[in-house]
Short mmCIF file of C-alpha atoms in Angstrom, two decimals:
data_model
loop_
_atom_site.label_atom_id
_atom_site.label_comp_id
_atom_site.label_asym_id
_atom_site.label_seq_id
_atom_site.Cartn_x
_atom_site.Cartn_y
_atom_site.Cartn_z
CA UNK A 1 1.72 26.63 29.57
CA UNK A 2 5.54 27.29 31.31
CA UNK A 3 5.27 30.82 31.61
CA UNK A 4 1.52 30.65 33.41
CA UNK A 5 3.03 27.87 35.85
CA UNK A 6 5.96 30.25 36.53
CA UNK A 7 3.95 33.08 37.27
CA UNK A 8 1.52 31.04 39.73
CA UNK A 9 4.71 29.82 41.58
CA UNK A 10 6.07 33.30 41.84
CA UNK A 11 2.90 35.31 42.87
CA UNK A 12 2.33 32.50 45.78
CA UNK A 13 5.91 32.93 46.97
CA UNK A 14 5.47 36.54 47.30
CA UNK A 15 2.25 36.35 49.11
CA UNK A 16 4.31 34.38 51.64
CA UNK A 17 2.52 30.71 51.26
CA UNK A 18 4.17 27.60 52.35
CA UNK A 19 6.43 26.51 49.60
CA UNK A 20 4.49 23.16 48.96
CA UNK A 21 1.33 25.05 48.61
CA UNK A 22 2.84 27.10 46.04
CA UNK A 23 4.42 23.89 43.99
CA UNK A 24 1.05 22.20 44.31
CA UNK A 25 -1.12 25.06 42.95
CA UNK A 26 1.52 25.55 40.30
CA UNK A 27 0.91 21.73 39.20
CA UNK A 28 -2.66 22.16 39.55
CA UNK A 29 -2.57 24.74 36.97
CA UNK A 30 -0.44 22.90 34.68
CA UNK A 31 -2.67 20.20 34.47
CA UNK A 32 -5.82 22.29 33.63
CA UNK A 33 -3.34 23.11 30.57
CA UNK A 34 -2.42 19.35 29.83
CA UNK A 35 -5.63 17.29 30.67
CA UNK A 36 -7.99 18.60 33.73
CA UNK A 37 -9.67 14.95 33.61
CA UNK A 38 -6.34 13.90 35.01
CA UNK A 39 -6.09 15.91 38.23
CA UNK A 40 -8.05 13.70 40.76
CA UNK A 41 -6.08 10.52 39.65
CA UNK A 42 -2.76 11.49 38.70
CA UNK A 43 -2.03 14.15 41.04
CA UNK A 44 -2.59 12.31 44.63
CA UNK A 45 -0.49 9.47 42.83
CA UNK A 46 2.46 11.39 41.99
CA UNK A 47 2.38 13.43 45.38
CA UNK A 48 2.55 10.58 47.35
CA UNK A 49 4.68 8.26 44.67
CA UNK A 50 7.40 10.98 44.58
CA UNK A 51 8.33 10.32 48.47
CA UNK A 52 7.62 6.48 48.19
CA UNK A 53 11.26 5.86 47.78
CA UNK A 54 12.99 3.08 50.08
CA UNK A 55 16.33 5.47 49.64
CA UNK A 56 14.81 8.54 50.26
CA UNK A 57 14.38 7.11 53.90
CA UNK A 58 18.39 7.69 54.23
CA UNK A 59 17.62 11.40 54.66
CA UNK A 60 16.00 11.26 57.83
CA UNK A 61 18.45 9.19 59.16
CA UNK A 62 21.27 11.04 58.41
CA UNK A 63 19.49 14.18 59.68
CA UNK A 64 19.18 12.22 63.06
CA UNK A 65 22.65 11.11 63.03
CA UNK A 66 23.87 15.01 62.94
CA UNK A 67 21.42 15.86 65.69
CA UNK A 68 22.55 13.27 67.83
CA UNK A 69 25.97 14.55 67.33
CA UNK A 70 25.02 18.11 68.62
CA UNK A 71 23.12 17.00 71.63
CA UNK A 72 25.49 14.50 72.69
CA UNK A 73 28.77 16.85 72.54
CA UNK A 74 30.44 15.19 69.98
CA UNK A 75 30.43 18.15 67.79
CA UNK A 76 32.19 19.93 70.42
CA UNK A 77 35.04 17.31 70.41
CA UNK A 78 35.27 17.76 66.55
CA UNK A 79 35.67 21.34 67.18
CA UNK A 80 38.40 20.83 70.08
CA UNK A 81 40.58 18.89 67.42
CA UNK A 82 40.08 21.31 64.55
CA UNK A 83 41.36 24.21 67.23
CA UNK A 84 44.57 21.80 68.10
CA UNK A 85 45.31 21.55 64.52
CA UNK A 86 44.59 25.21 62.86
CA UNK A 87 43.94 27.34 65.91
CA UNK A 88 47.64 28.46 66.36
CA UNK A 89 47.73 29.95 62.67
CA UNK A 90 47.29 33.59 62.06
CA UNK A 91 43.65 34.01 61.76
CA UNK A 92 43.12 30.64 63.74
CA UNK A 93 39.41 30.79 64.90
CA UNK A 94 38.69 31.03 61.17
CA UNK A 95 40.45 28.04 60.25
CA UNK A 96 38.81 26.30 62.96
CA UNK A 97 35.30 27.30 61.38
CA UNK A 98 36.46 25.97 57.98
CA UNK A 99 37.81 22.58 59.52
CA UNK A 100 35.03 21.93 61.60
CA UNK A 101 32.42 22.40 58.81
CA UNK A 102 34.95 19.50 57.01
CA UNK A 103 34.67 17.58 60.15
CA UNK A 104 30.93 17.99 60.80
CA UNK A 105 30.26 17.16 56.92
CA UNK A 106 31.18 13.84 57.24
CA UNK A 107 27.98 12.84 59.15
CA UNK A 108 25.14 15.02 58.70
CA UNK A 109 25.13 16.33 55.27
CA UNK A 110 22.89 19.71 55.95
CA UNK A 111 24.46 22.86 55.44
CA UNK A 112 21.57 24.80 57.32
CA UNK A 113 22.35 22.54 60.17
CA UNK A 114 26.11 23.06 59.85
CA UNK A 115 25.47 26.91 60.14
CA UNK A 116 23.44 26.18 63.17
CA UNK A 117 25.08 23.90 65.17
CA UNK A 118 28.68 25.72 64.38
CA UNK A 119 27.73 29.49 64.18
CA UNK A 120 26.60 29.64 67.73
CA UNK A 121 29.71 28.52 68.99
CA UNK A 122 31.93 30.27 66.73
CA UNK A 123 30.94 33.53 65.60
CA UNK A 124 31.61 34.81 69.34
CA UNK A 125 34.81 33.25 69.23
CA UNK A 126 36.04 34.49 65.98
CA UNK A 127 34.88 38.09 67.19
CA UNK A 128 37.16 37.64 70.46
CA UNK A 129 39.94 36.97 68.09
CA UNK A 130 39.29 40.18 66.11
CA UNK A 131 36.94 39.43 63.49
CA UNK A 132 34.06 41.37 62.08
CA UNK A 133 31.02 40.32 63.13
CA UNK A 134 29.83 40.40 59.32
CA UNK A 135 32.99 38.41 58.20
CA UNK A 136 32.41 35.70 60.70
CA UNK A 137 28.98 34.74 59.98
CA UNK A 138 29.92 35.03 56.38
CA UNK A 139 32.69 32.39 56.45
CA UNK A 140 30.54 30.44 59.17
CA UNK A 141 27.71 30.32 56.02
CA UNK A 142 30.13 29.73 53.42
CA UNK A 143 32.11 27.12 54.86
CA UNK A 144 28.32 25.27 55.72
CA UNK A 145 28.41 24.81 51.92
CA UNK A 146 30.98 21.99 52.72
CA UNK A 147 28.16 20.02 54.14
CA UNK A 148 26.25 18.76 51.02
CA UNK A 149 29.30 18.06 49.08
CA UNK A 150 31.77 15.80 51.27
CA UNK A 151 29.26 12.31 51.93
CA UNK A 152 26.85 11.81 53.09
CA UNK A 153 24.93 14.48 50.91
CA UNK A 154 20.96 15.02 50.99
CA UNK A 155 21.05 16.57 47.70
CA UNK A 156 22.92 13.57 46.35
CA UNK A 157 20.72 11.22 47.62
CA UNK A 158 18.10 13.06 45.96
CA UNK A 159 19.80 13.43 42.88
CA UNK A 160 20.74 9.62 42.72
CA UNK A 161 16.89 8.54 43.11
CA UNK A 162 15.97 10.60 40.39
CA UNK A 163 18.61 9.61 37.76
CA UNK A 164 19.41 6.08 39.02
CA UNK A 165 23.02 6.93 39.74
CA UNK A 166 24.99 5.12 42.31
CA UNK A 167 25.10 7.06 45.75
CA UNK A 168 28.20 5.40 46.37
CA UNK A 169 30.04 6.83 43.41
CA UNK A 170 28.39 10.28 44.26
CA UNK A 171 29.74 10.06 47.50
CA UNK A 172 33.09 9.26 46.61
CA UNK A 173 32.95 12.08 43.94
CA UNK A 174 32.12 14.75 46.41
CA UNK A 175 35.16 14.16 48.70
CA UNK A 176 37.65 15.99 46.79
CA UNK A 177 35.34 18.97 45.68
CA UNK A 178 34.48 19.54 49.33
CA UNK A 179 38.36 19.52 50.28
CA UNK A 180 38.43 22.00 47.22
CA UNK A 181 36.42 24.18 48.81
CA UNK A 182 37.45 23.96 52.28
CA UNK A 183 40.93 25.32 51.05
CA UNK A 184 39.70 27.74 49.10
CA UNK A 185 37.64 29.23 52.51
CA UNK A 186 40.90 28.90 54.58
CA UNK A 187 42.78 30.98 51.89
CA UNK A 188 40.23 33.50 52.00
CA UNK A 189 40.40 33.53 55.61
CA UNK A 190 44.35 33.69 55.80
CA UNK A 191 44.03 36.66 53.52
CA UNK A 192 41.54 38.60 55.79
CA UNK A 193 43.92 37.68 58.78
CA UNK A 194 46.95 38.78 57.13
CA UNK A 195 45.12 42.11 55.85
CA UNK A 196 43.83 42.92 59.12
CA UNK A 197 46.82 42.36 61.15
CA UNK A 198 44.97 39.42 63.27
CA UNK A 199 47.92 38.09 65.63
CA UNK A 200 48.55 34.22 66.04
CA UNK A 201 47.22 33.18 69.19
CA UNK A 202 48.46 29.93 71.04
CA UNK A 203 51.34 27.63 70.57
CA UNK A 204 51.86 24.77 68.26
CA UNK A 205 50.06 22.22 70.16
CA UNK A 206 52.30 19.27 71.90
CA UNK A 207 51.76 15.78 70.25
CA UNK A 208 50.39 14.47 73.70
CA UNK A 209 47.59 17.23 73.54
CA UNK A 210 46.88 16.33 69.85
CA UNK A 211 46.79 12.80 70.53
CA UNK A 212 44.13 13.26 73.32
CA UNK A 213 42.19 15.55 71.29
CA UNK A 214 42.20 12.94 68.44
CA UNK A 215 41.45 10.34 70.61
CA UNK A 216 38.35 11.95 72.33
CA UNK A 217 37.42 12.80 68.92
CA UNK A 218 37.61 9.56 67.15
CA UNK A 219 34.15 8.46 67.82
CA UNK A 220 32.88 11.45 65.48
CA UNK A 221 35.79 10.91 62.97
CA UNK A 222 34.43 7.01 62.79
CA UNK A 223 30.95 7.83 61.36
CA UNK A 224 32.12 8.97 57.99
CA UNK A 225 34.34 6.14 57.12
CA UNK A 226 31.19 3.76 58.45
CA UNK A 227 29.04 5.82 55.78
CA UNK A 228 31.20 5.67 52.77
CA UNK A 229 32.96 2.30 53.33
CA UNK A 230 29.56 0.36 53.79
CA UNK A 231 27.97 2.10 50.69
CA UNK A 232 30.90 1.79 48.39
CA UNK A 233 31.74 -2.11 49.44
CA UNK A 234 28.17 -2.83 49.13
CA UNK A 235 27.96 -4.21 52.39
CA UNK A 236 24.84 -1.89 53.26
CA UNK A 237 22.35 0.39 51.26
CA UNK A 238 22.39 4.06 51.75
CA UNK A 239 19.14 3.85 54.13
CA UNK A 240 21.13 0.89 55.98
CA UNK A 241 24.14 3.45 56.33
CA UNK A 242 21.83 6.01 57.62
CA UNK A 243 20.32 3.78 60.27
CA UNK A 244 23.66 2.27 60.94
CA UNK A 245 25.26 5.69 61.61
CA UNK A 246 22.28 7.19 63.71
CA UNK A 247 22.60 3.79 65.93
CA UNK A 248 26.64 4.23 66.26
CA UNK A 249 26.69 7.96 67.15
CA UNK A 250 23.58 7.34 69.68
CA UNK A 251 25.87 4.45 71.10
CA UNK A 252 28.72 6.93 71.22
CA UNK A 253 26.62 9.64 72.84
CA UNK A 254 25.39 7.22 75.53
CA UNK A 255 28.65 5.73 76.43
CA UNK A 256 30.48 9.06 76.52
CA UNK A 257 27.64 10.20 78.94
CA UNK A 258 26.65 13.25 76.66
CA UNK A 259 23.24 11.89 75.51
CA UNK A 260 20.43 11.44 77.68
CA UNK A 261 16.76 11.02 77.57
CA UNK A 262 15.83 14.60 76.92
CA UNK A 263 18.43 15.37 74.35
CA UNK A 264 17.32 12.15 72.34
CA UNK A 265 13.91 13.28 72.51
CA UNK A 266 14.82 17.02 71.17
CA UNK A 267 17.13 15.29 68.26
CA UNK A 268 13.96 13.25 67.32
CA UNK A 269 11.82 16.22 67.41
CA UNK A 270 14.55 18.51 65.36
CA UNK A 271 14.64 15.80 62.73
CA UNK A 272 10.95 15.30 62.50
CA UNK A 273 10.42 18.82 61.78
CA UNK A 274 13.14 19.05 59.27
CA UNK A 275 12.30 15.75 57.36
CA UNK A 276 8.58 16.71 57.25
CA UNK A 277 9.34 19.97 55.52
CA UNK A 278 11.47 18.57 53.20
CA UNK A 279 9.28 15.52 52.35
CA UNK A 280 6.36 18.13 51.76
CA UNK A 281 8.70 19.93 49.72
CA UNK A 282 9.81 16.63 47.55
CA UNK A 283 6.53 15.33 47.22
CA UNK A 284 4.83 18.58 45.53
CA UNK A 285 8.05 18.97 43.34
CA UNK A 286 7.70 15.64 42.06
CA UNK A 287 4.35 16.00 40.95
CA UNK A 288 5.54 19.00 38.69
CA UNK A 289 8.09 17.33 37.55
CA UNK A 290 6.10 14.20 36.32
CA UNK A 291 3.82 16.87 34.57
CA UNK A 292 6.42 18.46 32.80
CA UNK A 293 7.80 14.99 31.70
CA UNK A 294 4.28 14.06 30.58
CA UNK A 295 4.14 17.37 28.36
CA UNK A 296 7.33 16.38 27.11
CA UNK A 297 9.28 19.82 28.15
CA UNK A 298 12.59 17.67 28.72
CA UNK A 299 12.38 16.94 25.16
CA UNK A 300 12.00 20.56 24.24
CA UNK A 301 14.91 21.49 26.36
CA UNK A 302 17.09 19.10 24.85
CA UNK A 303 15.62 20.64 21.22
CA UNK A 304 16.54 24.01 22.42
CA UNK A 305 20.13 23.16 23.00
CA UNK A 306 20.78 20.74 20.55
CA UNK A 307 22.90 23.28 18.36
CA UNK A 308 25.70 23.12 21.32
CA UNK A 309 25.33 19.10 22.15
CA UNK A 310 28.63 18.90 20.85
CA UNK A 311 30.21 21.09 23.33
CA UNK A 312 30.06 19.26 26.71
CA UNK A 313 31.69 21.93 28.48
CA UNK A 314 29.42 24.55 27.02
CA UNK A 315 26.34 22.45 27.87
CA UNK A 316 27.82 22.02 31.70
CA UNK A 317 28.31 25.71 31.77
CA UNK A 318 24.90 26.63 30.71
CA UNK A 319 23.19 24.02 33.03
CA UNK A 320 24.95 25.53 35.92
CA UNK A 321 24.12 28.96 35.21
CA UNK A 322 20.37 27.48 34.87
CA UNK A 323 20.49 25.85 38.05
CA UNK A 324 22.49 28.80 39.97
CA UNK A 325 19.64 31.39 38.92
CA UNK A 326 17.22 29.42 39.92
CA UNK A 327 18.52 28.41 43.10
CA UNK A 328 18.56 32.04 43.91
CA UNK A 329 14.86 32.29 43.74
CA UNK A 330 13.65 28.63 44.96
CA UNK A 331 14.01 26.36 47.35
CA UNK A 332 17.00 24.04 47.20
CA UNK A 333 14.97 20.78 47.06
CA UNK A 334 12.37 21.60 44.60
CA UNK A 335 15.21 23.12 42.60
CA UNK A 336 16.90 20.02 42.31
CA UNK A 337 13.53 17.93 41.96
CA UNK A 338 12.54 19.86 38.94
CA UNK A 339 15.40 20.80 36.90
CA UNK A 340 17.31 17.32 37.39
CA UNK A 341 14.74 15.25 35.13
CA UNK A 342 14.88 18.23 32.76
CA UNK A 343 19.15 18.35 32.71
CA UNK A 344 19.81 14.81 32.68
CA UNK A 345 18.76 13.80 29.26
CA UNK A 346 20.55 16.89 27.66
CA UNK A 347 23.94 16.22 29.58
CA UNK A 348 23.70 12.43 28.45
CA UNK A 349 23.41 13.53 24.59
CA UNK A 350 26.61 15.74 25.65
CA UNK A 351 28.52 12.79 26.59
CA UNK A 352 28.67 14.12 30.42
CA UNK A 353 29.22 11.62 33.19
CA UNK A 354 26.09 11.36 35.54
CA UNK A 355 28.56 11.22 38.38
CA UNK A 356 29.98 14.49 37.55
CA UNK A 357 26.65 16.32 36.38
CA UNK A 358 25.27 15.22 39.96
CA UNK A 359 28.31 16.94 41.76
CA UNK A 360 28.16 19.96 39.73
CA UNK A 361 24.39 20.38 39.98
CA UNK A 362 24.79 19.61 43.90
CA UNK A 363 27.38 22.46 44.49
CA UNK A 364 25.30 24.83 42.26
CA UNK A 365 22.18 24.19 44.29
CA UNK A 366 24.31 24.22 47.72
CA UNK A 367 25.80 27.69 46.56
CA UNK A 368 22.24 29.12 46.01
CA UNK A 369 21.97 28.54 50.06
CA UNK A 370 24.23 31.82 50.71
CA UNK A 371 22.70 33.90 47.60
CA UNK A 372 20.17 36.55 48.17
CA UNK A 373 17.14 36.65 48.26
CA UNK A 374 16.47 32.90 49.88
CA UNK A 375 19.83 32.03 51.05
CA UNK A 376 18.76 29.83 54.39
CA UNK A 377 22.04 29.89 55.36
CA UNK A 378 22.57 33.51 55.71
CA UNK A 379 19.15 33.84 57.32
CA UNK A 380 20.68 31.34 59.98
CA UNK A 381 23.98 32.76 60.09
CA UNK A 382 22.22 36.42 60.85
CA UNK A 383 20.31 34.64 63.68
CA UNK A 384 22.78 33.43 65.41
CA UNK A 385 25.33 36.58 64.91
CA UNK A 386 22.57 38.88 65.57
CA UNK A 387 23.15 40.82 62.14
CA UNK A 388 20.68 42.05 59.97
CA UNK A 389 20.03 40.22 57.11
CA UNK A 390 20.69 42.90 54.67
CA UNK A 391 23.86 43.76 56.13
CA UNK A 392 24.97 40.33 55.63
CA UNK A 393 23.78 39.63 52.17
CA UNK A 394 25.71 42.59 51.29
CA UNK A 395 28.97 41.05 52.67
CA UNK A 396 28.44 37.69 51.45
CA UNK A 397 29.51 37.99 47.79
CA UNK A 398 33.25 36.97 48.27
CA UNK A 399 31.99 33.64 49.35
CA UNK A 400 29.41 33.06 46.82
CA UNK A 401 32.40 34.08 44.29
CA UNK A 402 34.75 31.68 45.95
CA UNK A 403 32.45 28.91 45.79
CA UNK A 404 31.60 30.02 42.10
CA UNK A 405 35.41 29.70 41.54
CA UNK A 406 35.61 26.38 42.40
CA UNK A 407 32.56 25.11 40.61
CA UNK A 408 34.36 26.26 37.35
CA UNK A 409 37.25 24.08 38.47
CA UNK A 410 35.25 21.21 38.55
CA UNK A 411 33.87 21.97 35.24
CA UNK A 412 37.21 22.47 33.64
CA UNK A 413 38.57 19.50 35.24
CA UNK A 414 36.44 16.50 35.57
CA UNK A 415 38.93 14.07 37.04
CA UNK A 416 38.91 16.06 40.05
CA UNK A 417 35.21 14.74 40.76
CA UNK A 418 35.62 11.35 38.99
CA UNK A 419 38.81 10.01 39.98
CA UNK A 420 38.11 8.83 43.41
CA UNK A 421 34.77 6.68 41.93
CA UNK A 422 37.07 5.42 39.24
CA UNK A 423 39.71 4.23 41.89
CA UNK A 424 37.57 3.14 44.66
CA UNK A 425 34.13 2.45 43.20
#
């Protein structure tokens, strides 16, 4: 059954059919193996039931907040602050790229949006500073991985809805790993700048300049604290937090003069398109997830790994490897929706904290955004930098390996993810 479903799915993907159709056809084949009489009753029920979850409403709201930041000019204010903070170092524009991703991650939660918003501005600027276009595009795609790790995170909201894990704990757990990713990419950029003899540009900013830039960017910097503090303190749900953040960003854009009706409408349209694509995939993935659960596939997976169940580190390493390989060939949302219900029982038996598991899975799913052949962020970075996609895929591997090194560090040292939730959660 599993092999047949996998073959059907891969066949549809190779034919170029939309992903949600490939997933639904795969589910249909699976129902024929299990019980064909369930098709007219259970397929529609599970398809709509998979997205009929109130907490998932947070996803379009956070996406809207990020889009409103872009069209209202708040993103440029964040980049201006980042430029003053780190732009005077050797390889300054590369550091600006990473720090801007950290700032932008605090509102949007989408790596693809990060690559699109920042790449078109920063790749040409990095080229003017002496970077190769391939490295500039690779660093833009790589640093965008910070987006789904630092809260808010679309992937974490999905994981929480599948496992009944606290969204607030997951958001807190993502802060340190996200910052570690940022430090790793900045170290990589510093090495590139030193090896290629890139000059220092600009001078150490004066306190007044830095203060003015911080004040200008303050409206955007406040948004992440609204999100995390509200959820962690129990004042708002994730969905209410998303609505509050979108409203706050919209008001900031109106007051500061960057948001007008055409820009607002464009943000609504972009949000609707992306949300529709995500929810279609989620609904189809939920149908397959229910079918696999009904067919006792998670229990079979548990029995398969039972000889290693006493070694939590080995179990987590194996689950990470499976997630990473799956993510290379399958869209990230569907990978998360399909694998989480199968992996969670194994992790619980091995004594792995569900918050720690969530961060590890989220990072693995995120890394797949820059791996061939399906890496969405690489396609976006190639488009904004006008590079051949094959050329960029050849040069992306150092960034992939850097992210994997951070992942291994998180697996080896769980306190890196669990400390903040234990202290503040």
